[in-house]
């Protein structure tokens, strides 16, 4: 209860005039679909995901090969099932857009999306090495936020261990730092806009590029 009150105290002033940006409605039917997703069917479907998201759902960092920059790809292992389901359906409905993922998601039924979501949720989150970098500023943002900017502590929504919460709040622990940073940047400049009530857009707009990089590194190495 205290966590929820703290969240509302920070977020309410920001979201008063915001509008929903997703067609997903968390009805009992939708929640039960994800809850009862078939892990084995999800595992079979995920065979086609390995080339991008890794054989263990660990994602891939941005890298350059033969003068070509390959984009960072998110880790899906251990991700909150309802979050993964929402993202797949947002791609399907057009609330979120990506050259590859949009076409892939349009080939998935709602049940396929649920099965994939529970499969990736069943995998252990990636374990990354700690970086030789001072992350005190990121740690302060995670634990305390910034009242002057009306920024809530990250843990209020994403959990003390970056584990995420039910519905549409993702796990962040172990996420690829390159992908994490680009995601916050996309929220900041408005390229990504499928966050409910503009929550992440309003927060990201107040973060400096250096704060975004620090937060990305902090969560990548969080176990």
mmCIF file of C-alpha atoms in Angstrom:
data_model
loop_
_atom_site.group_PDB
_atom_site.id
_atom_site.type_symbol
_atom_site.label_atom_id
_atom_site.label_comp_id
_atom_site.label_asym_id
_atom_site.label_seq_id
_atom_site.Cartn_x
_atom_site.Cartn_y
_atom_site.Cartn_z
ATOM 1 C CA UNK A 1 0.000 0.000 0.000
ATOM 2 C CA UNK A 2 2.791 2.451 0.884
ATOM 3 C CA UNK A 3 4.453 1.695 -2.450
ATOM 4 C CA UNK A 4 1.229 2.366 -4.340
ATOM 5 C CA UNK A 5 0.632 5.663 -2.527
ATOM 6 C CA UNK A 6 4.164 6.769 -3.315
ATOM 7 C CA UNK A 7 3.679 5.876 -6.955
ATOM 8 C CA UNK A 8 0.432 7.847 -7.174
ATOM 9 C CA UNK A 9 1.980 10.847 -5.456
ATOM 10 C CA UNK A 10 4.661 11.065 -8.127
ATOM 11 C CA UNK A 11 2.736 9.944 -11.203
ATOM 12 C CA UNK A 12 -0.677 11.561 -10.771
ATOM 13 C CA UNK A 13 0.485 15.125 -11.564
ATOM 14 C CA UNK A 14 2.230 13.844 -14.677
ATOM 15 C CA UNK A 15 -0.515 11.656 -16.079
ATOM 16 C CA UNK A 16 -3.567 13.788 -15.431
ATOM 17 C CA UNK A 17 -3.808 14.848 -19.065
ATOM 18 C CA UNK A 18 -2.254 11.751 -20.653
ATOM 19 C CA UNK A 19 -4.147 9.373 -22.896
ATOM 20 C CA UNK A 20 -3.884 5.582 -23.270
ATOM 21 C CA UNK A 21 -1.634 4.423 -26.101
ATOM 22 C CA UNK A 22 -2.526 0.738 -26.426
ATOM 23 C CA UNK A 23 -5.560 -1.278 -27.452
ATOM 24 C CA UNK A 24 -4.860 -3.915 -24.820
ATOM 25 C CA UNK A 25 -7.575 -4.178 -22.169
ATOM 26 C CA UNK A 26 -6.709 -6.319 -19.175
ATOM 27 C CA UNK A 27 -10.001 -8.135 -18.961
ATOM 28 C CA UNK A 28 -10.305 -11.363 -16.937
ATOM 29 C CA UNK A 29 -10.290 -13.209 -20.269
ATOM 30 C CA UNK A 30 -7.003 -11.640 -21.367
ATOM 31 C CA UNK A 31 -5.363 -12.222 -17.995
ATOM 32 C CA UNK A 32 -6.477 -15.849 -17.928
ATOM 33 C CA UNK A 33 -5.186 -16.366 -21.460
ATOM 34 C CA UNK A 34 -1.708 -15.370 -20.348
ATOM 35 C CA UNK A 35 -1.942 -17.123 -16.994
ATOM 36 C CA UNK A 36 -2.888 -20.377 -18.695
ATOM 37 C CA UNK A 37 -0.451 -20.047 -21.598
ATOM 38 C CA UNK A 38 1.098 -23.293 -22.797
ATOM 39 C CA UNK A 39 4.832 -23.292 -22.033
ATOM 40 C CA UNK A 40 5.600 -26.209 -24.349
ATOM 41 C CA UNK A 41 3.841 -24.610 -27.296
ATOM 42 C CA UNK A 42 5.631 -21.365 -26.470
ATOM 43 C CA UNK A 43 8.956 -23.195 -26.527
ATOM 44 C CA UNK A 44 8.201 -24.556 -30.001
ATOM 45 C CA UNK A 45 7.187 -21.119 -31.278
ATOM 46 C CA UNK A 46 10.320 -19.569 -29.772
ATOM 47 C CA UNK A 47 12.574 -21.670 -32.022
ATOM 48 C CA UNK A 48 12.144 -18.987 -34.662
ATOM 49 C CA UNK A 49 13.088 -16.265 -32.140
ATOM 50 C CA UNK A 50 16.539 -17.655 -31.342
ATOM 51 C CA UNK A 51 18.382 -16.067 -34.243
ATOM 52 C CA UNK A 52 17.646 -12.614 -32.852
ATOM 53 C CA UNK A 53 16.864 -12.979 -29.153
ATOM 54 C CA UNK A 54 19.395 -15.727 -28.431
ATOM 55 C CA UNK A 55 19.087 -19.413 -27.629
ATOM 56 C CA UNK A 56 18.305 -18.597 -24.000
ATOM 57 C CA UNK A 57 16.346 -15.408 -24.577
ATOM 58 C CA UNK A 58 19.354 -13.357 -23.509
ATOM 59 C CA UNK A 59 19.142 -10.803 -26.312
ATOM 60 C CA UNK A 60 22.136 -9.264 -28.072
ATOM 61 C CA UNK A 61 24.153 -6.119 -27.572
ATOM 62 C CA UNK A 62 24.746 -3.642 -30.368
ATOM 63 C CA UNK A 63 27.812 -4.535 -32.406
ATOM 64 C CA UNK A 64 29.521 -3.773 -35.683
ATOM 65 C CA UNK A 65 30.269 -6.505 -38.216
ATOM 66 C CA UNK A 66 31.832 -5.863 -41.600
ATOM 67 C CA UNK A 67 31.210 -2.120 -41.250
ATOM 68 C CA UNK A 68 27.537 -2.782 -40.521
ATOM 69 C CA UNK A 69 26.020 -1.868 -37.160
ATOM 70 C CA UNK A 70 23.694 -4.559 -35.843
ATOM 71 C CA UNK A 71 21.092 -3.138 -33.459
ATOM 72 C CA UNK A 72 20.722 -4.201 -29.838
ATOM 73 C CA UNK A 73 18.028 -6.821 -29.312
ATOM 74 C CA UNK A 74 16.195 -7.122 -25.983
ATOM 75 C CA UNK A 75 16.535 -9.963 -23.538
ATOM 76 C CA UNK A 76 13.196 -11.744 -23.076
ATOM 77 C CA UNK A 77 14.253 -14.377 -20.550
ATOM 78 C CA UNK A 78 12.486 -13.908 -17.219
ATOM 79 C CA UNK A 79 10.360 -11.080 -18.575
ATOM 80 C CA UNK A 80 6.927 -10.532 -17.010
ATOM 81 C CA UNK A 81 4.561 -12.616 -19.145
ATOM 82 C CA UNK A 82 1.810 -10.016 -19.341
ATOM 83 C CA UNK A 83 4.351 -7.423 -20.519
ATOM 84 C CA UNK A 84 5.662 -9.627 -23.339
ATOM 85 C CA UNK A 85 2.101 -10.464 -24.343
ATOM 86 C CA UNK A 86 1.178 -6.773 -24.412
ATOM 87 C CA UNK A 87 4.151 -5.872 -26.595
ATOM 88 C CA UNK A 88 3.352 -8.609 -29.117
ATOM 89 C CA UNK A 89 -0.272 -7.485 -29.291
ATOM 90 C CA UNK A 90 0.774 -3.837 -29.557
ATOM 91 C CA UNK A 91 2.888 -4.770 -32.583
ATOM 92 C CA UNK A 92 -0.105 -6.658 -33.967
ATOM 93 C CA UNK A 93 -2.491 -3.731 -33.431
ATOM 94 C CA UNK A 94 -0.077 -1.032 -34.596
ATOM 95 C CA UNK A 95 0.373 0.644 -31.208
ATOM 96 C CA UNK A 96 4.060 -0.164 -31.551
ATOM 97 C CA UNK A 97 6.027 -0.457 -34.784
ATOM 98 C CA UNK A 98 9.198 -2.276 -35.828
ATOM 99 C CA UNK A 99 10.380 -3.398 -39.260
ATOM 100 C CA UNK A 100 10.677 -7.050 -38.232
ATOM 101 C CA UNK A 101 8.514 -7.445 -35.149
ATOM 102 C CA UNK A 102 5.380 -5.959 -36.678
ATOM 103 C CA UNK A 103 5.212 -8.583 -39.416
ATOM 104 C CA UNK A 104 6.129 -11.366 -36.981
ATOM 105 C CA UNK A 105 3.454 -10.350 -34.475
ATOM 106 C CA UNK A 106 0.801 -10.150 -37.176
ATOM 107 C CA UNK A 107 1.407 -13.840 -37.817
ATOM 108 C CA UNK A 108 0.679 -14.741 -34.191
ATOM 109 C CA UNK A 109 -2.716 -15.404 -32.667
ATOM 110 C CA UNK A 110 -3.564 -14.094 -29.209
ATOM 111 C CA UNK A 111 -2.937 -17.591 -27.872
ATOM 112 C CA UNK A 112 0.429 -17.778 -29.650
ATOM 113 C CA UNK A 113 1.417 -14.508 -27.976
ATOM 114 C CA UNK A 114 0.360 -15.854 -24.583
ATOM 115 C CA UNK A 115 2.266 -19.111 -25.098
ATOM 116 C CA UNK A 116 5.439 -17.269 -26.109
ATOM 117 C CA UNK A 117 5.090 -14.909 -23.158
ATOM 118 C CA UNK A 118 4.911 -17.677 -20.559
ATOM 119 C CA UNK A 119 7.796 -19.563 -22.195
ATOM 120 C CA UNK A 120 10.152 -16.599 -22.021
ATOM 121 C CA UNK A 121 8.967 -15.860 -18.491
ATOM 122 C CA UNK A 122 9.984 -19.402 -17.480
ATOM 123 C CA UNK A 123 13.620 -18.820 -18.489
ATOM 124 C CA UNK A 124 16.179 -17.506 -15.968
ATOM 125 C CA UNK A 125 17.072 -13.824 -16.478
ATOM 126 C CA UNK A 126 20.488 -13.120 -18.003
ATOM 127 C CA UNK A 127 23.422 -12.796 -15.602
ATOM 128 C CA UNK A 128 25.799 -10.066 -16.769
ATOM 129 C CA UNK A 129 29.176 -9.001 -15.448
ATOM 130 C CA UNK A 130 29.455 -5.770 -13.479
ATOM 131 C CA UNK A 131 30.886 -2.808 -15.347
ATOM 132 C CA UNK A 132 33.852 -0.833 -14.103
ATOM 133 C CA UNK A 133 31.789 2.321 -13.829
ATOM 134 C CA UNK A 134 30.486 4.502 -11.013
ATOM 135 C CA UNK A 135 26.740 3.958 -10.955
ATOM 136 C CA UNK A 136 25.975 5.876 -7.753
ATOM 137 C CA UNK A 137 23.770 8.322 -9.629
ATOM 138 C CA UNK A 138 21.729 5.538 -11.170
ATOM 139 C CA UNK A 139 21.414 3.793 -7.816
ATOM 140 C CA UNK A 140 20.061 7.006 -6.297
ATOM 141 C CA UNK A 141 17.498 7.333 -9.088
ATOM 142 C CA UNK A 142 16.415 3.739 -8.567
ATOM 143 C CA UNK A 143 16.113 4.015 -4.795
ATOM 144 C CA UNK A 144 15.121 7.654 -4.246
ATOM 145 C CA UNK A 145 14.074 9.239 -7.523
ATOM 146 C CA UNK A 146 14.163 13.016 -7.759
ATOM 147 C CA UNK A 147 11.409 14.934 -6.028
ATOM 148 C CA UNK A 148 12.443 18.245 -7.608
ATOM 149 C CA UNK A 149 11.703 16.831 -11.047
ATOM 150 C CA UNK A 150 8.739 14.771 -9.795
ATOM 151 C CA UNK A 151 10.579 11.607 -10.779
ATOM 152 C CA UNK A 152 9.557 8.520 -8.782
ATOM 153 C CA UNK A 153 12.145 5.964 -7.669
ATOM 154 C CA UNK A 154 12.400 3.270 -10.321
ATOM 155 C CA UNK A 155 11.843 0.523 -7.737
ATOM 156 C CA UNK A 156 8.287 1.728 -7.069
ATOM 157 C CA UNK A 157 7.155 0.315 -10.411
ATOM 158 C CA UNK A 158 9.914 -2.062 -11.459
ATOM 159 C CA UNK A 159 10.591 -3.676 -8.087
ATOM 160 C CA UNK A 160 13.500 -3.713 -5.664
ATOM 161 C CA UNK A 161 15.305 -6.291 -7.796
ATOM 162 C CA UNK A 162 14.201 -5.001 -11.183
ATOM 163 C CA UNK A 163 11.758 -7.902 -11.434
ATOM 164 C CA UNK A 164 8.851 -5.898 -12.842
ATOM 165 C CA UNK A 165 5.246 -6.085 -11.760
ATOM 166 C CA UNK A 166 2.015 -7.582 -13.068
ATOM 167 C CA UNK A 167 0.308 -6.160 -16.145
ATOM 168 C CA UNK A 168 2.438 -3.769 -18.182
ATOM 169 C CA UNK A 169 5.522 -3.051 -16.061
ATOM 170 C CA UNK A 170 8.578 -4.918 -17.380
ATOM 171 C CA UNK A 171 11.400 -6.631 -15.579
ATOM 172 C CA UNK A 172 14.623 -4.675 -16.117
ATOM 173 C CA UNK A 173 17.251 -6.830 -14.392
ATOM 174 C CA UNK A 174 19.660 -8.288 -16.943
ATOM 175 C CA UNK A 175 18.289 -6.266 -19.846
ATOM 176 C CA UNK A 176 20.782 -5.417 -22.587
ATOM 177 C CA UNK A 177 22.127 -1.950 -21.755
ATOM 178 C CA UNK A 178 22.276 -0.836 -25.392
ATOM 179 C CA UNK A 179 18.651 -1.777 -25.919
ATOM 180 C CA UNK A 180 17.570 -0.270 -22.588
ATOM 181 C CA UNK A 181 19.220 3.062 -23.409
ATOM 182 C CA UNK A 182 17.683 3.201 -26.873
ATOM 183 C CA UNK A 183 14.270 2.387 -25.432
ATOM 184 C CA UNK A 184 14.426 5.269 -22.952
ATOM 185 C CA UNK A 185 15.687 7.541 -25.725
ATOM 186 C CA UNK A 186 12.724 6.481 -27.884
ATOM 187 C CA UNK A 187 10.328 7.317 -25.050
ATOM 188 C CA UNK A 188 12.137 10.611 -24.541
ATOM 189 C CA UNK A 189 11.779 11.774 -28.134
ATOM 190 C CA UNK A 190 8.331 10.253 -28.640
ATOM 191 C CA UNK A 191 9.272 7.623 -31.228
ATOM 192 C CA UNK A 192 7.890 4.986 -28.877
ATOM 193 C CA UNK A 193 4.487 5.757 -27.455
ATOM 194 C CA UNK A 194 2.741 2.583 -26.332
ATOM 195 C CA UNK A 195 3.259 3.236 -22.621
ATOM 196 C CA UNK A 196 -0.082 3.499 -20.825
ATOM 197 C CA UNK A 197 -0.928 7.102 -19.902
ATOM 198 C CA UNK A 198 2.477 8.296 -21.197
ATOM 199 C CA UNK A 199 4.161 7.249 -17.959
ATOM 200 C CA UNK A 200 7.574 6.431 -19.380
ATOM 201 C CA UNK A 201 7.528 9.272 -21.890
ATOM 202 C CA UNK A 202 6.930 11.801 -19.130
ATOM 203 C CA UNK A 203 9.718 10.328 -17.026
ATOM 204 C CA UNK A 204 12.241 9.835 -19.850
ATOM 205 C CA UNK A 205 11.786 13.415 -21.065
ATOM 206 C CA UNK A 206 13.308 14.606 -17.804
ATOM 207 C CA UNK A 207 16.340 12.316 -17.882
ATOM 208 C CA UNK A 208 19.674 13.413 -19.309
ATOM 209 C CA UNK A 209 21.409 11.178 -21.849
ATOM 210 C CA UNK A 210 24.069 10.364 -19.252
ATOM 211 C CA UNK A 211 21.427 9.375 -16.677
ATOM 212 C CA UNK A 212 19.865 7.084 -19.265
ATOM 213 C CA UNK A 213 23.222 5.401 -19.955
ATOM 214 C CA UNK A 214 23.872 4.954 -16.225
ATOM 215 C CA UNK A 215 20.433 3.450 -15.603
ATOM 216 C CA UNK A 216 20.869 1.106 -18.555
ATOM 217 C CA UNK A 217 24.193 -0.153 -17.203
ATOM 218 C CA UNK A 218 22.834 -0.422 -13.666
ATOM 219 C CA UNK A 219 19.965 -2.684 -14.673
ATOM 220 C CA UNK A 220 22.010 -4.762 -17.105
ATOM 221 C CA UNK A 221 24.272 -5.975 -14.292
ATOM 222 C CA UNK A 222 21.510 -6.267 -11.680
ATOM 223 C CA UNK A 223 20.955 -9.835 -10.560
#
